[in-house]
CSV table of C-alpha atoms in Angstrom, one decimal:
chain,number,residue,atom,x,y,z
A,1,UNK,CA,0.1,0.1,-0.1
A,2,UNK,CA,2.7,2.4,0.9
A,3,UNK,CA,4.9,1.7,-2.4
A,4,UNK,CA,1.4,2.2,-4.5
A,5,UNK,CA,1.1,5.6,-2.9
A,6,UNK,CA,4.7,6.5,-3.2
A,7,UNK,CA,4.5,5.3,-7.0
A,8,UNK,CA,1.6,7.7,-7.2
A,9,UNK,CA,3.4,10.7,-5.6
A,10,UNK,CA,6.2,10.0,-8.1
A,11,UNK,CA,3.7,9.9,-10.9
A,12,UNK,CA,2.3,13.3,-10.0
A,13,UNK,CA,5.8,14.7,-9.8
A,14,UNK,CA,6.6,13.4,-13.3
A,15,UNK,CA,3.1,14.7,-14.8
A,16,UNK,CA,4.0,18.1,-13.2
A,17,UNK,CA,7.5,18.1,-14.7
A,18,UNK,CA,6.3,16.8,-18.1
A,19,UNK,CA,3.3,19.5,-18.4
A,20,UNK,CA,5.6,22.3,-16.7
A,21,UNK,CA,8.1,21.8,-19.5
A,22,UNK,CA,10.9,21.1,-17.2
A,23,UNK,CA,11.6,17.8,-19.2
A,24,UNK,CA,12.3,19.9,-22.4
A,25,UNK,CA,15.9,21.1,-22.5
A,26,UNK,CA,14.8,23.5,-25.2
A,27,UNK,CA,12.5,25.3,-22.8
A,28,UNK,CA,14.8,25.2,-20.1
A,29,UNK,CA,17.7,26.6,-21.8
A,30,UNK,CA,15.3,29.5,-23.2
A,31,UNK,CA,14.3,30.4,-19.7
A,32,UNK,CA,18.2,31.2,-19.1
A,33,UNK,CA,18.6,32.9,-22.3
A,34,UNK,CA,17.7,36.4,-21.8
A,35,UNK,CA,19.9,37.6,-24.7
A,36,UNK,CA,18.2,35.3,-27.1
A,37,UNK,CA,15.1,33.1,-27.4
A,38,UNK,CA,14.0,33.9,-23.8
A,39,UNK,CA,10.9,31.9,-22.6
A,40,UNK,CA,9.8,32.9,-19.1
A,41,UNK,CA,7.6,29.9,-18.5
A,42,UNK,CA,9.6,28.3,-16.2
A,43,UNK,CA,9.5,31.0,-13.5
A,44,UNK,CA,5.8,29.8,-13.2
A,45,UNK,CA,7.0,26.3,-12.6
A,46,UNK,CA,9.3,27.4,-9.9
A,47,UNK,CA,6.7,29.7,-8.2
A,48,UNK,CA,3.8,27.2,-8.2
A,49,UNK,CA,6.0,24.4,-6.9
A,50,UNK,CA,7.5,26.7,-4.1
A,51,UNK,CA,4.3,28.3,-3.0
A,52,UNK,CA,2.4,25.0,-2.9
A,53,UNK,CA,5.2,23.2,-1.2
A,54,UNK,CA,5.8,26.2,1.4
A,55,UNK,CA,2.0,26.4,2.4
A,56,UNK,CA,1.9,22.4,2.4
A,57,UNK,CA,4.9,22.1,4.6
A,58,UNK,CA,3.4,24.6,7.2
A,59,UNK,CA,0.7,22.0,7.8
A,60,UNK,CA,2.4,18.8,7.4
A,61,UNK,CA,5.4,19.5,9.7
A,62,UNK,CA,3.2,20.6,12.4
A,63,UNK,CA,2.2,16.9,12.8
A,64,UNK,CA,4.4,14.8,15.2
A,65,UNK,CA,5.5,12.1,12.3
A,66,UNK,CA,4.5,11.4,8.7
A,67,UNK,CA,1.6,9.1,8.3
A,68,UNK,CA,3.6,6.0,6.9
A,69,UNK,CA,7.0,6.6,8.7
A,70,UNK,CA,8.3,7.1,12.2
A,71,UNK,CA,9.8,10.6,11.7
A,72,UNK,CA,10.5,13.5,9.3
A,73,UNK,CA,13.9,13.1,7.7
A,74,UNK,CA,14.8,16.9,7.4
A,75,UNK,CA,18.3,18.3,6.6
A,76,UNK,CA,19.4,19.9,9.8
A,77,UNK,CA,22.6,21.6,8.5
A,78,UNK,CA,22.4,25.6,8.2
A,79,UNK,CA,26.1,26.2,7.5
A,80,UNK,CA,27.1,27.8,4.2
A,81,UNK,CA,30.3,25.9,3.3
A,82,UNK,CA,32.7,25.6,0.0
A,83,UNK,CA,31.1,22.3,-1.3
A,84,UNK,CA,27.7,23.7,-1.2
A,85,UNK,CA,28.6,26.8,-3.1
A,86,UNK,CA,31.1,25.1,-5.5
A,87,UNK,CA,28.9,22.1,-6.1
A,88,UNK,CA,25.9,24.3,-7.0
A,89,UNK,CA,28.0,26.5,-9.3
A,90,UNK,CA,29.2,23.2,-11.0
A,91,UNK,CA,25.4,22.1,-11.3
A,92,UNK,CA,24.5,25.3,-12.8
A,93,UNK,CA,27.4,25.2,-15.5
A,94,UNK,CA,26.3,21.5,-16.4
A,95,UNK,CA,22.5,22.5,-16.5
A,96,UNK,CA,23.4,25.5,-18.9
A,97,UNK,CA,25.3,23.0,-21.0
A,98,UNK,CA,23.0,20.2,-21.4
A,99,UNK,CA,19.7,21.6,-20.6
A,100,UNK,CA,18.5,18.9,-18.4
A,101,UNK,CA,18.7,18.8,-14.5
A,102,UNK,CA,18.0,15.5,-12.6
A,103,UNK,CA,14.4,16.2,-11.8
A,104,UNK,CA,13.7,17.1,-15.2
A,105,UNK,CA,15.5,14.2,-16.6
A,106,UNK,CA,14.1,11.3,-14.7
A,107,UNK,CA,10.7,11.8,-16.1
A,108,UNK,CA,11.8,12.3,-19.4
A,109,UNK,CA,13.3,9.0,-19.4
A,110,UNK,CA,9.5,8.0,-20.0
A,111,UNK,CA,9.4,9.5,-23.4
A,112,UNK,CA,12.0,6.9,-24.7
A,113,UNK,CA,14.3,9.4,-26.2
A,114,UNK,CA,17.9,8.2,-26.5
A,115,UNK,CA,19.0,11.7,-25.6
A,116,UNK,CA,17.8,11.4,-22.1
A,117,UNK,CA,19.4,8.1,-21.5
A,118,UNK,CA,22.5,9.6,-22.7
A,119,UNK,CA,22.4,12.3,-20.4
A,120,UNK,CA,21.2,10.1,-17.3
A,121,UNK,CA,24.0,7.7,-18.0
A,122,UNK,CA,26.6,10.7,-17.8
A,123,UNK,CA,24.7,11.9,-14.6
A,124,UNK,CA,25.1,8.7,-12.9
A,125,UNK,CA,28.7,8.5,-14.0
A,126,UNK,CA,29.1,12.0,-12.5
A,127,UNK,CA,27.6,11.2,-9.1
A,128,UNK,CA,29.6,8.0,-8.7
A,129,UNK,CA,33.0,10.0,-9.8
A,130,UNK,CA,31.9,12.7,-7.2
A,131,UNK,CA,31.1,10.3,-4.4
A,132,UNK,CA,34.5,8.4,-4.9
A,133,UNK,CA,36.2,11.8,-4.7
A,134,UNK,CA,34.3,12.7,-1.5
A,135,UNK,CA,35.2,9.5,0.2
A,136,UNK,CA,39.0,9.9,-0.9
A,137,UNK,CA,39.0,13.6,0.6
A,138,UNK,CA,37.4,12.4,3.7
A,139,UNK,CA,40.0,9.6,4.3
A,140,UNK,CA,42.7,12.2,3.7
A,141,UNK,CA,41.3,14.6,6.0
A,142,UNK,CA,40.8,11.7,8.6
A,143,UNK,CA,44.5,10.8,7.9
A,144,UNK,CA,45.8,14.2,8.5
A,145,UNK,CA,43.8,14.4,11.7
B,1,UNK,CA,18.5,27.4,-31.0
B,2,UNK,CA,15.0,26.3,-30.7
B,3,UNK,CA,12.2,28.8,-30.1
B,4,UNK,CA,9.6,27.5,-27.4
B,5,UNK,CA,6.1,29.0,-26.8
B,6,UNK,CA,5.3,30.8,-23.5
B,7,UNK,CA,3.1,28.6,-21.6
B,8,UNK,CA,2.4,30.3,-18.2
B,9,UNK,CA,-0.9,28.1,-17.6
B,10,UNK,CA,0.6,24.7,-18.2
B,11,UNK,CA,4.0,25.8,-16.6
B,12,UNK,CA,1.8,27.2,-13.4
B,13,UNK,CA,-0.1,23.9,-13.3
B,14,UNK,CA,2.8,21.5,-13.6
B,15,UNK,CA,4.4,23.5,-10.8
B,16,UNK,CA,1.5,23.1,-8.7
B,17,UNK,CA,1.6,19.5,-9.2
B,18,UNK,CA,5.3,19.4,-8.2
B,19,UNK,CA,4.6,21.1,-5.1
B,20,UNK,CA,1.6,18.8,-4.2
B,21,UNK,CA,3.9,15.8,-4.7
B,22,UNK,CA,6.5,17.3,-2.6
B,23,UNK,CA,4.0,18.0,0.1
B,24,UNK,CA,2.5,14.5,-0.1
B,25,UNK,CA,6.0,12.8,0.2
B,26,UNK,CA,6.6,14.7,3.1
B,27,UNK,CA,3.1,13.9,4.6
B,28,UNK,CA,3.3,10.3,3.9
B,29,UNK,CA,7.1,9.2,4.2
B,30,UNK,CA,8.8,12.2,5.9
B,31,UNK,CA,11.2,12.8,2.9
B,32,UNK,CA,12.3,15.6,0.9
B,33,UNK,CA,11.1,15.4,-2.8
B,34,UNK,CA,14.6,15.8,-4.2
B,35,UNK,CA,15.6,14.1,-7.6
B,36,UNK,CA,19.4,14.1,-6.5
B,37,UNK,CA,18.6,12.8,-2.9
B,38,UNK,CA,16.4,10.0,-4.1
B,39,UNK,CA,18.8,9.0,-6.8
B,40,UNK,CA,21.8,9.1,-4.8
B,41,UNK,CA,20.1,6.8,-2.2
B,42,UNK,CA,18.7,4.6,-5.0
B,43,UNK,CA,22.5,3.9,-6.0
B,44,UNK,CA,23.8,3.4,-2.5
B,45,UNK,CA,20.8,2.1,-0.5
B,46,UNK,CA,21.3,1.2,3.1
B,47,UNK,CA,18.8,-1.7,3.0
B,48,UNK,CA,16.0,-3.0,0.8
B,49,UNK,CA,13.3,-0.7,2.3
B,50,UNK,CA,15.6,2.3,1.7
B,51,UNK,CA,16.0,1.2,-2.1
B,52,UNK,CA,12.5,0.4,-2.8
B,53,UNK,CA,10.6,3.5,-1.7
B,54,UNK,CA,13.0,5.4,-3.9
B,55,UNK,CA,12.8,2.8,-6.7
B,56,UNK,CA,8.9,3.2,-6.9
B,57,UNK,CA,9.0,7.2,-6.8
B,58,UNK,CA,11.4,7.0,-9.9
B,59,UNK,CA,9.3,4.6,-11.5
B,60,UNK,CA,6.4,6.7,-11.0
B,61,UNK,CA,8.3,9.7,-12.3
B,62,UNK,CA,9.1,7.8,-15.4
B,63,UNK,CA,5.6,6.8,-15.9
B,64,UNK,CA,4.4,10.5,-16.0
B,65,UNK,CA,5.0,11.2,-19.7
B,66,UNK,CA,2.7,8.2,-20.4
B,67,UNK,CA,0.0,9.8,-18.3
B,68,UNK,CA,0.4,12.9,-20.1
B,69,UNK,CA,0.1,10.9,-23.4
B,70,UNK,CA,-3.4,9.4,-22.3
B,71,UNK,CA,-4.8,13.0,-21.7
B,72,UNK,CA,-3.2,14.8,-24.7
B,73,UNK,CA,-2.8,12.1,-27.3
B,74,UNK,CA,1.0,12.9,-27.4
B,75,UNK,CA,4.3,12.5,-25.6
B,76,UNK,CA,5.6,15.7,-23.8
B,77,UNK,CA,7.8,17.6,-26.0
B,78,UNK,CA,11.7,16.7,-25.6
B,79,UNK,CA,13.6,19.0,-27.9
B,80,UNK,CA,17.4,18.8,-27.5
B,81,UNK,CA,19.1,21.9,-28.6
B,82,UNK,CA,22.6,20.8,-27.9
B,83,UNK,CA,25.0,17.9,-29.4
B,84,UNK,CA,25.4,14.5,-27.8
B,85,UNK,CA,28.8,15.5,-26.7
B,86,UNK,CA,27.4,18.4,-24.9
B,87,UNK,CA,24.7,16.0,-23.2
B,88,UNK,CA,27.6,14.0,-21.9
B,89,UNK,CA,29.8,16.6,-20.7
B,90,UNK,CA,26.9,18.6,-19.1
B,91,UNK,CA,25.4,15.2,-17.6
B,92,UNK,CA,28.8,14.4,-16.0
B,93,UNK,CA,29.1,17.9,-14.8
B,94,UNK,CA,25.5,18.0,-13.2
B,95,UNK,CA,26.4,14.6,-11.3
B,96,UNK,CA,29.3,16.0,-9.7
B,97,UNK,CA,27.8,19.3,-8.9
B,98,UNK,CA,24.6,18.2,-7.3
B,99,UNK,CA,26.5,15.4,-5.3
B,100,UNK,CA,29.0,17.9,-3.6
B,101,UNK,CA,26.2,20.8,-3.5
B,102,UNK,CA,23.8,18.2,-1.8
B,103,UNK,CA,20.8,19.0,-4.2
B,104,UNK,CA,19.3,20.3,-7.5
B,105,UNK,CA,16.4,22.2,-8.7
B,106,UNK,CA,13.7,19.9,-6.7
B,107,UNK,CA,15.5,19.6,-3.4
B,108,UNK,CA,17.2,22.8,-3.0
B,109,UNK,CA,15.1,24.9,-5.3
B,110,UNK,CA,11.6,23.7,-4.4
B,111,UNK,CA,11.7,21.9,-0.9
B,112,UNK,CA,14.6,23.8,0.6
B,113,UNK,CA,13.3,27.3,-0.6
B,114,UNK,CA,9.8,26.3,0.6
B,115,UNK,CA,11.7,25.5,4.1
B,116,UNK,CA,13.5,28.7,3.9
B,117,UNK,CA,16.7,26.9,4.3
B,118,UNK,CA,19.7,29.2,4.2
B,119,UNK,CA,21.8,26.6,2.4
B,120,UNK,CA,19.1,25.9,-0.1
B,121,UNK,CA,18.7,29.6,-0.9
B,122,UNK,CA,22.3,29.9,-1.2
B,123,UNK,CA,22.4,26.9,-3.4
B,124,UNK,CA,19.5,27.8,-5.6
B,125,UNK,CA,20.8,31.5,-6.2
B,126,UNK,CA,24.2,30.2,-7.1
B,127,UNK,CA,23.2,27.6,-9.6
B,128,UNK,CA,20.8,29.9,-11.4
B,129,UNK,CA,23.5,32.5,-11.7
B,130,UNK,CA,26.0,29.8,-12.9
B,131,UNK,CA,23.3,28.5,-15.6
B,132,UNK,CA,22.7,32.1,-16.8
B,133,UNK,CA,26.2,32.6,-17.2
B,134,UNK,CA,26.9,29.6,-18.9
B,135,UNK,CA,23.9,29.7,-21.3
B,136,UNK,CA,25.2,33.1,-22.4
B,137,UNK,CA,28.7,31.9,-22.9
B,138,UNK,CA,27.7,28.8,-24.8
B,139,UNK,CA,25.2,30.5,-27.1
B,140,UNK,CA,26.4,34.2,-27.5
B,141,UNK,CA,30.0,34.0,-27.1
B,142,UNK,CA,30.8,30.1,-28.4
B,143,UNK,CA,27.8,30.5,-30.6
B,144,UNK,CA,26.6,26.8,-30.1
């Protein structure tokens, strides 16, 4: 039952990404191209998603726990560090080059287009490479300590 | 470059659905609806239960375009204005960036912004600026 509900939640997300235009790299890149073929549509995606989530979270997070789990798994860090800023900047560079972000590309896989599979393959390679690098850096840091 | 039509209503509707899914995931499972976090845990799950909830969400996401086709009669548009090389380079760079940055457009940009998390606000502003600069450089300086 829980897994069926989670599948439906993923489905709603996938439909939202699809009709919002986030699965279409041409639309995504045009959103950022003020000097060229600018398409402001995606500000409506961001605004709709953030406002609904902001309001919804107010109600949900007042409850002691989620309905089908023991607790809320919320990020607790509040510090601004170099990996956060550098990583986000690097992500932006990749997003500008390819036009897909992870949340846009996963639903786009459903269209069966080969370009999406190529992007997601490269995305997974990048995640693995970064995780390897992260653990190597952590080992070096603990060896120095 | 491919021109795309301005679609405020469809985009607002899509955004609202993304928001509803994010709220529902928090209400049901207490999790952040972040593609990066869900995907990262799918690759390195701590146990089967941890893997399965992520797998069904990703399966649901992938089924999204089929539902759109049921209602509209066609798959959502995927127009790729860049070369295969750029997809591969861009995809790899995105993977590295979101792993170090701890999130992407959905995790930081939607859920984190909605929680008014300082880390997510800084991340979102940073990647938006980086994307604007990159698109300008790629399109208007290199002319790709």
